[in-house]
Coordinates of C-alpha atoms in Angstrom, one line a residue:
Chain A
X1 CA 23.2 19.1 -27.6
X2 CA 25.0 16.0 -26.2
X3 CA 28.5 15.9 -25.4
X4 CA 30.0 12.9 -24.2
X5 CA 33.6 12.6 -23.3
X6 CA 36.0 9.5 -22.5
X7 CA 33.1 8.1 -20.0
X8 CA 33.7 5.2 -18.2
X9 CA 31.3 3.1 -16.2
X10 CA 30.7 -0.1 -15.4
X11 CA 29.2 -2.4 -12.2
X12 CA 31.5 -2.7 -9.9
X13 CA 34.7 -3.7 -10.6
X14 CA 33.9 -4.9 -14.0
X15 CA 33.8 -1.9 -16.7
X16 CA 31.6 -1.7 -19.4
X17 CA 31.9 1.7 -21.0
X18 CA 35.8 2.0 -21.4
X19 CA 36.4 5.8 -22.6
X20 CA 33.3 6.9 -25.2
X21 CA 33.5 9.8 -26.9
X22 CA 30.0 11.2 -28.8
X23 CA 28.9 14.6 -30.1
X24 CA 25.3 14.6 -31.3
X25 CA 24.1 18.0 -32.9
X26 CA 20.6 19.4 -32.3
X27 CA 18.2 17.7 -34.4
X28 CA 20.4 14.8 -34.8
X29 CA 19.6 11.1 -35.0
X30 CA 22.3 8.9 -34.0
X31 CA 22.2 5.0 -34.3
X32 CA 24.4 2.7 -31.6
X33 CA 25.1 -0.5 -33.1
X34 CA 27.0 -3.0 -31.8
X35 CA 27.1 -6.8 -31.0
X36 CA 24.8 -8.0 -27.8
X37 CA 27.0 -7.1 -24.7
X38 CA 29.2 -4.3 -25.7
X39 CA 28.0 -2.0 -23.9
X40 CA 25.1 -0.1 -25.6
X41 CA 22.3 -0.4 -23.3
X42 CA 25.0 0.8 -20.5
X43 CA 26.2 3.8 -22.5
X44 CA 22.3 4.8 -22.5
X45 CA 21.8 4.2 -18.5
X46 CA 25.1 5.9 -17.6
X47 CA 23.8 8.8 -19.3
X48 CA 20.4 8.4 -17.6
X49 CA 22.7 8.2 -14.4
X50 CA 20.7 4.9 -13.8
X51 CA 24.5 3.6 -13.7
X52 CA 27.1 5.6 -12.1
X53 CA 29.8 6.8 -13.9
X54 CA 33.6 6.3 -13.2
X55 CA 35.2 9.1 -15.2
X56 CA 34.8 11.3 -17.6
X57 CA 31.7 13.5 -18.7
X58 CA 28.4 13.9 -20.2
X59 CA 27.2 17.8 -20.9
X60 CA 23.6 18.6 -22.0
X61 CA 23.5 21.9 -23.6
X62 CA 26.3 22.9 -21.7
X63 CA 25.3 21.7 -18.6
X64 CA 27.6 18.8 -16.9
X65 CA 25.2 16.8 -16.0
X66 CA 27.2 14.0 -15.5
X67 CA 27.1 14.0 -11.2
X68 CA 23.0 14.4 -11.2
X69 CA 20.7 11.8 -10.1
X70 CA 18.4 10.6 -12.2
X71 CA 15.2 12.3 -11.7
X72 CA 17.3 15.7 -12.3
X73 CA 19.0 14.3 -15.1
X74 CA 15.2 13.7 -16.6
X75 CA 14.3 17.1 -15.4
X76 CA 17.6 19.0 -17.2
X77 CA 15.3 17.5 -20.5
X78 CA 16.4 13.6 -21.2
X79 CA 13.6 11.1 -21.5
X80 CA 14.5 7.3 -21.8
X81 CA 13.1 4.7 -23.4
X82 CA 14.3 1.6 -22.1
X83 CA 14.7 -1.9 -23.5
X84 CA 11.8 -3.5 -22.4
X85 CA 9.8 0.2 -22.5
X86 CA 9.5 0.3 -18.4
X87 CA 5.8 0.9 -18.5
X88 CA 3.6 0.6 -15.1
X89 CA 1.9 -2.3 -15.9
X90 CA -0.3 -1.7 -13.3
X91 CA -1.2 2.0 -13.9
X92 CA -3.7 3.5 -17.0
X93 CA -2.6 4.3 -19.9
X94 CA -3.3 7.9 -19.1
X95 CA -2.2 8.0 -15.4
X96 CA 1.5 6.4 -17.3
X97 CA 1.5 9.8 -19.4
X98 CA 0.8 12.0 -16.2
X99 CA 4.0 10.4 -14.8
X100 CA 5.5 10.9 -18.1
X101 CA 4.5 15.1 -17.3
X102 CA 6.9 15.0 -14.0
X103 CA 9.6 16.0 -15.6
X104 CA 8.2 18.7 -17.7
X105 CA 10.2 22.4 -17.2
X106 CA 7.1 24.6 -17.4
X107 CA 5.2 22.0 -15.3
X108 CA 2.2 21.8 -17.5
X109 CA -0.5 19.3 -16.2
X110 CA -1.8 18.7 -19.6
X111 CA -0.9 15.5 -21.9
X112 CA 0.2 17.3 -25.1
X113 CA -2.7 17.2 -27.7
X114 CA -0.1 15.8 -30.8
X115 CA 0.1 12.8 -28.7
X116 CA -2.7 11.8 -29.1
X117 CA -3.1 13.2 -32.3
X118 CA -0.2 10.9 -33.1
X119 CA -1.5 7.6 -31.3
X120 CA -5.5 8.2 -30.9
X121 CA -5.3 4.5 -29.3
X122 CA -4.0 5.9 -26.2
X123 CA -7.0 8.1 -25.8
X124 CA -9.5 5.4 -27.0
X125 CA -7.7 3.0 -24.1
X126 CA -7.3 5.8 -21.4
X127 CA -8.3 4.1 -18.5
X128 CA -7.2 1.1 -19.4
X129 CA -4.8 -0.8 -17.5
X130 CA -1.1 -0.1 -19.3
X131 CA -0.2 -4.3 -19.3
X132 CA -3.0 -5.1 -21.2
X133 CA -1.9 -3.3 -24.1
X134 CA -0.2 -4.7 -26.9
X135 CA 3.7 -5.0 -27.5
X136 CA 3.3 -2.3 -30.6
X137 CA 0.9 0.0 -28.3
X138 CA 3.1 -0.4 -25.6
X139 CA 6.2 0.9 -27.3
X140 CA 4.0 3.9 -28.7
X141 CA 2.9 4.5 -24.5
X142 CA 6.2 4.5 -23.6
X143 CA 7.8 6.9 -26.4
X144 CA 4.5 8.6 -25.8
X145 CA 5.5 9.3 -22.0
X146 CA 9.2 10.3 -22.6
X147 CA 7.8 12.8 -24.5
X148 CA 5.1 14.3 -21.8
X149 CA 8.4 15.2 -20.2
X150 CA 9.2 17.5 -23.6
X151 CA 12.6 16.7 -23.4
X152 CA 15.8 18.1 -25.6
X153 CA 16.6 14.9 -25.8
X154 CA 15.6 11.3 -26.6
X155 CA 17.3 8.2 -25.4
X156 CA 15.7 4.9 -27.1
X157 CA 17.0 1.7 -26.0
X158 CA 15.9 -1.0 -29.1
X159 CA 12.3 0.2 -29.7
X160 CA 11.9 -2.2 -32.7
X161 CA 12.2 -5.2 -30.2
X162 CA 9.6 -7.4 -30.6
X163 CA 6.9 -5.7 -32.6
X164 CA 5.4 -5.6 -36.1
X165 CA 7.4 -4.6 -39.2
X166 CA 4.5 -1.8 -39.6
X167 CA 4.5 -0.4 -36.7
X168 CA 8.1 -0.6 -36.6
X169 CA 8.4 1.8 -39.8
X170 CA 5.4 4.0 -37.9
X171 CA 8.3 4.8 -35.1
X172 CA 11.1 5.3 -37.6
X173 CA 8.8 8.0 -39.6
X174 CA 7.5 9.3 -36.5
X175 CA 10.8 9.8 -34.9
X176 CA 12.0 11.8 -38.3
X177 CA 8.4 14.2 -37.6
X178 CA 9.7 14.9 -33.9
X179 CA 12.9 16.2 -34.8
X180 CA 11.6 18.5 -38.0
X181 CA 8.8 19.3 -35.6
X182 CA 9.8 19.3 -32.2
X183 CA 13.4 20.2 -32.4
X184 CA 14.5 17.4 -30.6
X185 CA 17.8 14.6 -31.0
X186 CA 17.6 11.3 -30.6
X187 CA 20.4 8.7 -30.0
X188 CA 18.9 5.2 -30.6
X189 CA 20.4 2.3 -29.9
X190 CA 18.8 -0.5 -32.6
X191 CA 19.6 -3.7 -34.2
X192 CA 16.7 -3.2 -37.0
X193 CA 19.1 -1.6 -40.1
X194 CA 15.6 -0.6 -41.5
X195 CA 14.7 1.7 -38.7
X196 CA 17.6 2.9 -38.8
X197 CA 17.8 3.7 -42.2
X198 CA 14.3 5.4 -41.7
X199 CA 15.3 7.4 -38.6
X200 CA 19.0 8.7 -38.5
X201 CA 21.1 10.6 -39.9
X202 CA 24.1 9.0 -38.6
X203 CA 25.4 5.5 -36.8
X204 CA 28.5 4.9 -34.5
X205 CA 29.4 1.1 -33.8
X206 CA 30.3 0.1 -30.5
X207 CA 32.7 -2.9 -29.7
X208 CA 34.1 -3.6 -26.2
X209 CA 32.4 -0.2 -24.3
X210 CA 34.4 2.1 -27.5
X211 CA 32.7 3.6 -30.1
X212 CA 34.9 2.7 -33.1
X213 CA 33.5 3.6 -36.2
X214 CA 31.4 6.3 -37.4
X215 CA 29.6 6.9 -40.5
X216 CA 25.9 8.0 -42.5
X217 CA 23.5 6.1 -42.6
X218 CA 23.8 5.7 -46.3
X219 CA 27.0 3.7 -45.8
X220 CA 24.6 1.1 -44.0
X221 CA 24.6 -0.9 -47.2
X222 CA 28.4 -1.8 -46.9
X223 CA 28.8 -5.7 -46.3
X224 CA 32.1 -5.2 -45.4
X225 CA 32.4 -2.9 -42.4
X226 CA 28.5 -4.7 -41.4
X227 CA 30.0 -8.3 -41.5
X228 CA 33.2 -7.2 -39.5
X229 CA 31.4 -5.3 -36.8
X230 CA 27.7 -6.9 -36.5
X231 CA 27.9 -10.2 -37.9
X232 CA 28.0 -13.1 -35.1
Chain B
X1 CA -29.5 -14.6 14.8
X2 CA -29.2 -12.8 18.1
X3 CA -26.0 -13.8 18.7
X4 CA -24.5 -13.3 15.2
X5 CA -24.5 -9.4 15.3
X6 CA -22.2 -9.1 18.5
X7 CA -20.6 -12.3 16.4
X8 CA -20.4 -9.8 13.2
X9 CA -19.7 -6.6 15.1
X10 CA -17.1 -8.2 16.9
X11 CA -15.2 -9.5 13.6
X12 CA -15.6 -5.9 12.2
X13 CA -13.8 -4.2 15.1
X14 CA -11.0 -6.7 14.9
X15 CA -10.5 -5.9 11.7
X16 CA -11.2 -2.3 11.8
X17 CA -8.0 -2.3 14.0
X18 CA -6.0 -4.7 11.6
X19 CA -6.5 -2.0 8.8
X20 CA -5.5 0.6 11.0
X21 CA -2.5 -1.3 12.5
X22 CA -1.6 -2.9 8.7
X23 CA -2.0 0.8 6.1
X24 CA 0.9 2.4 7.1
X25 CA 2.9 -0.8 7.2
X26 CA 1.5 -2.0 3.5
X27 CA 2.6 1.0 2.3
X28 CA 6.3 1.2 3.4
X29 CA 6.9 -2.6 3.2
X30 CA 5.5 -1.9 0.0
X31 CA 7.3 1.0 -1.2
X32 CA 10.8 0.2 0.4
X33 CA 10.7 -3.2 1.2
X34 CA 11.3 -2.5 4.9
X35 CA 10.2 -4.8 7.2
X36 CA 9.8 -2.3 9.7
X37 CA 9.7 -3.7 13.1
X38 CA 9.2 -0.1 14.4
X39 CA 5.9 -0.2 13.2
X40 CA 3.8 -0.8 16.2
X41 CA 6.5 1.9 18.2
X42 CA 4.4 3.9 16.3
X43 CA 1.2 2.9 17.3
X44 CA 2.7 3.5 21.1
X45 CA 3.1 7.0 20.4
X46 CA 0.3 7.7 19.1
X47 CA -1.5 6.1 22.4
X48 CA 0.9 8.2 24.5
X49 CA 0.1 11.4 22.4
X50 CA -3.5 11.0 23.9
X51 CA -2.1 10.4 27.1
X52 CA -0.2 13.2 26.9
X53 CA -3.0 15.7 25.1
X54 CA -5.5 14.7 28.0
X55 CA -2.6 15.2 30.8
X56 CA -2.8 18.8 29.6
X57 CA -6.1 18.8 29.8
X58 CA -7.3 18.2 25.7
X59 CA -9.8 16.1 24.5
X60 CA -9.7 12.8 22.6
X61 CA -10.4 14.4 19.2
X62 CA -7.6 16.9 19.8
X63 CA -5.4 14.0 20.3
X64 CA -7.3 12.6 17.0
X65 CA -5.7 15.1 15.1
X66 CA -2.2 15.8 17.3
X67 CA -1.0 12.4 16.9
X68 CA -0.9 11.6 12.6
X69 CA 1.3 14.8 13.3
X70 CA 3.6 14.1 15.9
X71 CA 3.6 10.8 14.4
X72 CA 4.7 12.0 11.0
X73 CA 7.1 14.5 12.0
X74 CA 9.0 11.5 14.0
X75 CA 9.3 9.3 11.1
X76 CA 10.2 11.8 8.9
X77 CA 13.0 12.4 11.2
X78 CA 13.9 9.2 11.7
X79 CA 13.4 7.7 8.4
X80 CA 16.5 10.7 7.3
X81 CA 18.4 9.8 10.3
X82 CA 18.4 6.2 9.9
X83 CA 16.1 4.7 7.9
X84 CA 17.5 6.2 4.1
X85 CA 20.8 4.9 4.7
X86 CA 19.8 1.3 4.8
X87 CA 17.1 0.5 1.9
X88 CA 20.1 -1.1 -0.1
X89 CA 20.3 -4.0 2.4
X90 CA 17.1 -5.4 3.9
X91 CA 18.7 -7.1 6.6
X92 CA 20.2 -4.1 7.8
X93 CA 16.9 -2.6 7.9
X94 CA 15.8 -5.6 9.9
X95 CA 18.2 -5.4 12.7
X96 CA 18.1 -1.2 12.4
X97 CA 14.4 -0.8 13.0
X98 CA 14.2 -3.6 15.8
X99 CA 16.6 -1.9 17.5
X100 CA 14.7 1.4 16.8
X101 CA 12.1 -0.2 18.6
X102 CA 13.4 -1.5 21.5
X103 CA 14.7 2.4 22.2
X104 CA 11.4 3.5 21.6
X105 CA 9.7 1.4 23.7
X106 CA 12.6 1.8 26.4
X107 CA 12.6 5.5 26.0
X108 CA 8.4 6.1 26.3
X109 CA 8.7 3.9 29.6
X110 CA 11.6 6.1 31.0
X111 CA 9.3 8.8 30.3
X112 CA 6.0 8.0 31.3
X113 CA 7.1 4.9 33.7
X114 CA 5.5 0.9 33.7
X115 CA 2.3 0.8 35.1
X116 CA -1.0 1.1 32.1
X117 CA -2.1 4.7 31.7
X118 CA -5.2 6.0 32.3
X119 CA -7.3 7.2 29.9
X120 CA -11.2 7.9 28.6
X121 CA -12.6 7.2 25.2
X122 CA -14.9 9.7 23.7
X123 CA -18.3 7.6 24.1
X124 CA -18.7 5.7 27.2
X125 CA -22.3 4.2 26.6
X126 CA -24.2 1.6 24.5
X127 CA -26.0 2.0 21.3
X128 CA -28.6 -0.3 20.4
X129 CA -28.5 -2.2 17.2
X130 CA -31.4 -4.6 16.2
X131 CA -32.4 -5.7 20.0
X132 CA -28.7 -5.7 21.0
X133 CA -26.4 -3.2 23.3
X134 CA -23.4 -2.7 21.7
X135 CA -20.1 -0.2 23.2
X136 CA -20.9 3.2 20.9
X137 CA -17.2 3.6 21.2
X138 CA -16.7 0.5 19.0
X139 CA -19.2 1.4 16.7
X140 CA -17.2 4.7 15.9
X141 CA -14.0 2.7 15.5
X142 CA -15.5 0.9 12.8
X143 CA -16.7 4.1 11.1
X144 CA -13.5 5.8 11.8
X145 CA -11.4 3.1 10.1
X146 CA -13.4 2.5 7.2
X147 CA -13.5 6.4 6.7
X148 CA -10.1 6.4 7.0
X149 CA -9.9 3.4 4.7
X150 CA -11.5 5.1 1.9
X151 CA -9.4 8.4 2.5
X152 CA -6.1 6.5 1.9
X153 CA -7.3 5.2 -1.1
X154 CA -8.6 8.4 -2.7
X155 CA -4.5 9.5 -1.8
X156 CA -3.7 6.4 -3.6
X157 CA -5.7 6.9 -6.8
X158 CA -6.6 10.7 -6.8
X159 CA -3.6 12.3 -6.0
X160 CA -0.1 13.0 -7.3
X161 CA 1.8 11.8 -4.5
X162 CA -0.5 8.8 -4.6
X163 CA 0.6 8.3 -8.5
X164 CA 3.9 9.1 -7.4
X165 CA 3.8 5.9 -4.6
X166 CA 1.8 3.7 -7.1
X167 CA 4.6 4.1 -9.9
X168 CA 7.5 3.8 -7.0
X169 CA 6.2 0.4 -6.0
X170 CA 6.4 -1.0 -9.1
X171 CA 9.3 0.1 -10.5
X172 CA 11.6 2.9 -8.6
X173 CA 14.1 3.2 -11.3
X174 CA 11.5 4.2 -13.8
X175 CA 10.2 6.4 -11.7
X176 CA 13.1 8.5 -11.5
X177 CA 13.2 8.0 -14.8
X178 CA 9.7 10.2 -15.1
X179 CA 11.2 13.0 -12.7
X180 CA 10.8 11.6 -9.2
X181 CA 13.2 12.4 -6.5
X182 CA 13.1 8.6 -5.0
X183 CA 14.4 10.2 -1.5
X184 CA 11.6 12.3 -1.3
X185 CA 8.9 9.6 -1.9
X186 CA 10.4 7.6 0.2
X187 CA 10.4 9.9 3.1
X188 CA 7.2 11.1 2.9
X189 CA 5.8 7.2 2.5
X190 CA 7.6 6.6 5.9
X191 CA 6.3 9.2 7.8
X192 CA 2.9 8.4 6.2
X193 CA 2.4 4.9 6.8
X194 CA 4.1 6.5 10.9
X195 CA 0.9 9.1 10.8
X196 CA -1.1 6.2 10.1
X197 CA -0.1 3.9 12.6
X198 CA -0.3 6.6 15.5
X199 CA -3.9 7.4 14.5
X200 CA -4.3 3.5 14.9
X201 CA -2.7 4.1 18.2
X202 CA -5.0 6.9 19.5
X203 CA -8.4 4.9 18.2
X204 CA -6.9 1.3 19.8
X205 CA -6.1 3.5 23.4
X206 CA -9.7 3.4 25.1
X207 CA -9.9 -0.5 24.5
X208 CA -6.5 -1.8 25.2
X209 CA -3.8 -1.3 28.5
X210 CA -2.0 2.1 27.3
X211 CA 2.0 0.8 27.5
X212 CA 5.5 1.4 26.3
X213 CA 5.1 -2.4 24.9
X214 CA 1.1 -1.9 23.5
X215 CA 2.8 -2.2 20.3
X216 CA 4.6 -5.6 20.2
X217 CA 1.0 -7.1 20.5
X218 CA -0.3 -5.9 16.7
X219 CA 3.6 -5.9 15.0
X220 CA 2.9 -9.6 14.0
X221 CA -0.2 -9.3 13.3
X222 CA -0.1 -6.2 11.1
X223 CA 2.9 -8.2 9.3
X224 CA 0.9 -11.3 8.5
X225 CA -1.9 -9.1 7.5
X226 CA 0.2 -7.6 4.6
X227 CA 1.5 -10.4 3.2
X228 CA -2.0 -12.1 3.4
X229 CA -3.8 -9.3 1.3
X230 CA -0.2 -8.6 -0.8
X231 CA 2.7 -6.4 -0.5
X232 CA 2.2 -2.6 -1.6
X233 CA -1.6 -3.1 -2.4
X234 CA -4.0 -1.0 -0.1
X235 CA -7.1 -3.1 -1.5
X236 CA -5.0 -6.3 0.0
X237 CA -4.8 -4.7 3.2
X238 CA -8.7 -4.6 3.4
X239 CA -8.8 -8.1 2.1
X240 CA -5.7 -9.2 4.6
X241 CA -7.4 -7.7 7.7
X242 CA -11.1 -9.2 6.8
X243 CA -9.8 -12.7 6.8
X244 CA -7.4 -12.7 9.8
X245 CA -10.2 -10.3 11.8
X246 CA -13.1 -13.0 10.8
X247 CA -11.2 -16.1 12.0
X248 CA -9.5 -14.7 15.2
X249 CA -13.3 -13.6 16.1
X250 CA -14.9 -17.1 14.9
X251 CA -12.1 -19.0 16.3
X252 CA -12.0 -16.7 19.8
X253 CA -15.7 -17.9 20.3
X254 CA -14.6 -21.4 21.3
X255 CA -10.9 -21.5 22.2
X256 CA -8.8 -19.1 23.7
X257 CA -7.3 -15.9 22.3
X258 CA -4.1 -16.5 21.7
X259 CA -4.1 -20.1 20.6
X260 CA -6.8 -18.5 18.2
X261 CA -4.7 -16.2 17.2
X262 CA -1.3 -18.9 17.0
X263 CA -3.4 -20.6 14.8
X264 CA -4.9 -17.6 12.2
X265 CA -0.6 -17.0 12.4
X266 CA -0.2 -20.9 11.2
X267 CA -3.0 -20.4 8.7
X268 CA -1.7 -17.4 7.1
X269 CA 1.3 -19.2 6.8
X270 CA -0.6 -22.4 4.7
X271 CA -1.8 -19.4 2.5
X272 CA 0.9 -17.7 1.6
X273 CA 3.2 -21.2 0.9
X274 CA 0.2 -21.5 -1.9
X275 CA 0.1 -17.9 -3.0
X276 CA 3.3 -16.2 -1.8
X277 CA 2.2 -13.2 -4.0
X278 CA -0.9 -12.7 -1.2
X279 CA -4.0 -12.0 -2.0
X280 CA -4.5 -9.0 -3.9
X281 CA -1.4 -8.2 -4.8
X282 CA 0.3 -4.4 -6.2

């Protein structure tokens, strides 16, 4: 699905990303952990094409993809999720999924009906303005809009980040549906071992813009390799 | 209570003309951040596109309709030329689009030479309202702009290019993010907010000297309007244009013009040191 190979990046002179290497499957979770500052959040933009790349390449089902701008990147079939979520603040809730639609292949105008299936609150608060909503809501908008876009592939950039526990194990279990379901992979960058352990299959652990270590997620419970590469 | 409806009607074509002048300006200062000091440049053409329509013998409404279009196709062209390559550094775009306009300005009077134009408005008589003549012609610019008013803002909320603009002023990135090619947008906000400003420019011809430099006089003006009502918001253009129309008119009734209008300049200022966010803000 998502082949990434020695990629380099960085602003400016300084480089973050010093030569990753990442193969994520179809219907495959992958979990980025890492310290604060090693470049996970940059890994996920570079691929975005949000930050430029320096060398090496990123393929999407074959396709380089790594020289695209953004909005074609989006369009080959990669929604993000940023840290933060990105919403419009100051657009609807609903007019937030039509932009999430832009991206779509078949260029359906429609806001799929398992959306809001999934999250009936962003029907009940259609018209509502998007920054009214709360932290939890807003993280369901914003996965909610990547996936207007019904994209191959889902970037999520620390969707745990300040919201509750419950709603927190509501993404990890709903993440799990959309790959049996929807056939998509996700690479997830998290801090929260619990949505992790609900949502992928696999981690990688980043230090200094390398992925160093790889593993399942049931080798999360290992002290030893947590305390030498997470612990402050 | 006789004199407050000239009084009223006054204020309202003052500011009819400040949202004409300001729309196109809102929207790519904005969009882009571009302090565009070609702005009123634009307005000049639009004025000279009547000139020009009724020099080959048109109408005013075919000039009406010509100049959004000429209008549009030159920003368009300009804003790939020159415009594009300098959103990255608003200084640049500063010094760019002033010296866009001084070309302009240099290049319409090379063309069309010094002295005012001559041309006629579409209604030359009085209509009475309430007990008082007042100019018909003015009475349809106020109509005009508050139709076009609306218009803009059914683009802004009804349409996809209007979702498009509304998402790209408040966060580009994440709109490319969704799908949006940002160079497009941007383009087609340019040469919108140009179509805009030459309309302004074929409705302000019949009631102001037609010259190369007609558009120096409403650049300011159009600036301070945006800030007032807040960058990027189209409602904040109505409510920028309604206070600076209302006190140039109130304060033109006792001093003269342009100190009235130095001192709606100062005032905007005072506002916008207490509410640099304007008015009603994107």
């Amino acid at each position: 699905m998502l082949t990434v190979q020695h990629l380099t990046s960085g602003y400016g002179s300084a480089k973050i990303l010093n030569g990753v290497n990442l193969d994520l499957g179809s219907k495959e979770v992958v979990a980025i952990l890492g310290r604060n500052g090693v470049g996970k959040t940059t890994l996920l933009k570079t691929v975005m094409g949000i930050v430029a790349t320096q060398s090496g390449t990123t393929e999407l089902k074959g396709q380089n993809i790594t020289k695209l701008p953004t909005h074609d990147i989006a369009k080959a079939g990669i929604g993000y999720v940023p840290q933060g979520r990105g919403i419009f603040d100051k657009l609807s809730v609903k007019e937030n999924l039509r932009m999430g639609l832009r991206s779509r292949p078949d260029g359906s105008d429609e806001i799929p009906e398992y959306i809001y299936e999934k999250f009936p609150i962003l029907l009940e608060r259609s018209g509502q303005l998007a920054g009214t909503l709360s932290g939890g809501q807003k993280q369901q908008l914003a996965i909610s809009r990547a996936l207007c876009g019904d994209p191959k592939l889902l970037l999520l950039d620390e969707p745990s980040e300040g919201i509750q526990p419950n709603i927190v194990q509501e993404i990890g279990s709903f993440v799990r549906e959309l790959v049996e379901r929807r056939d998509i992979s996700v690479l997830i960058v998290e801090q929260n071992l619990e949505l992790i352990g609900l949502a992928a299959d696999r981690f990688e652990i980043m230090v200094k813009g390398e992925l160093v270590h790889r593993g399942l997620t049931s080798e999360l419970n290992n002290e030893e390799m947590l305390k030498e590469y997470l612990s402050v | 209570m006789e004199a407050l409806i000239p009084f009223s009607l006054n204020a309202l074509t003052l500011i009819s003309i400040l949202l004409m002048v300001s729309m196109g300006m809102a929207i790519i200062f904005g969009l882009m951040n571009v302090i565009n000091l070609a702005h009123g440049e634009f307005i000049t053409i639009g004025a000279f596109t009547l000139v020009v329509v009724q020099g080959l013998g048109g109408n005013f409404w075919l000039a009406l309709i010509a100049a959004p279009i000429v209008g549009y196709i030159i920003g368009l062209a300009l804003e790939k030329a020159l415009i594009a390559r300098i959103y990255e550094n608003p200084l640049h775009a500063i010094l760019v689009t002033w010296g866009l306009s001084l070309i302009l300005q240099q290049v319409i009077q090379l063309i069309f030479g010094a002295s005012p134009q001559s041309i006629t408005g579409p209604f030359p008589g009085s209509i009475d309202i309430l007990g008082v003549a007042y100019p018909a012609y003015r009475l349809f610019l106020i109509a005009f702009a508050l139709a076009t008013f609306a218009a803009t803002i059914l683009v802004f909320k009804k349409t996809k290019f209007g979702l498009d603009l509304r998402a790209s002023i408040q966060s580009s990135e994440m709109a490319s993010v969704m799908g949006v090619n940002p160079d497009k947008i941007n383009a087609r906000a340019f040469a919108s907010g140009a179509a805009l400003a030459a309309l302004a420019g074929v409705l302000l011809a019949p009631l102001t000297a037609v010259t190369a430099y007609m558009g120096i006089n409403y650049l300011a003006r159009s600036f301070f309007v945006v800030l007032v009502g807040g960058a990027g918001s189209i409602s904040g253009v109505a409510a920028g244009s309604g206070l600076i129309g209302s006190l140039e008119t109130a304060l033109s009734y006792e001093i003269p013009t342009t100190v009235a209008q130095a001192l709606v300049l100062a005032l905007a200022i005072v506002i916008l040191r207490f509410r640099p966010q304007g008015i009603l803000p994107a």
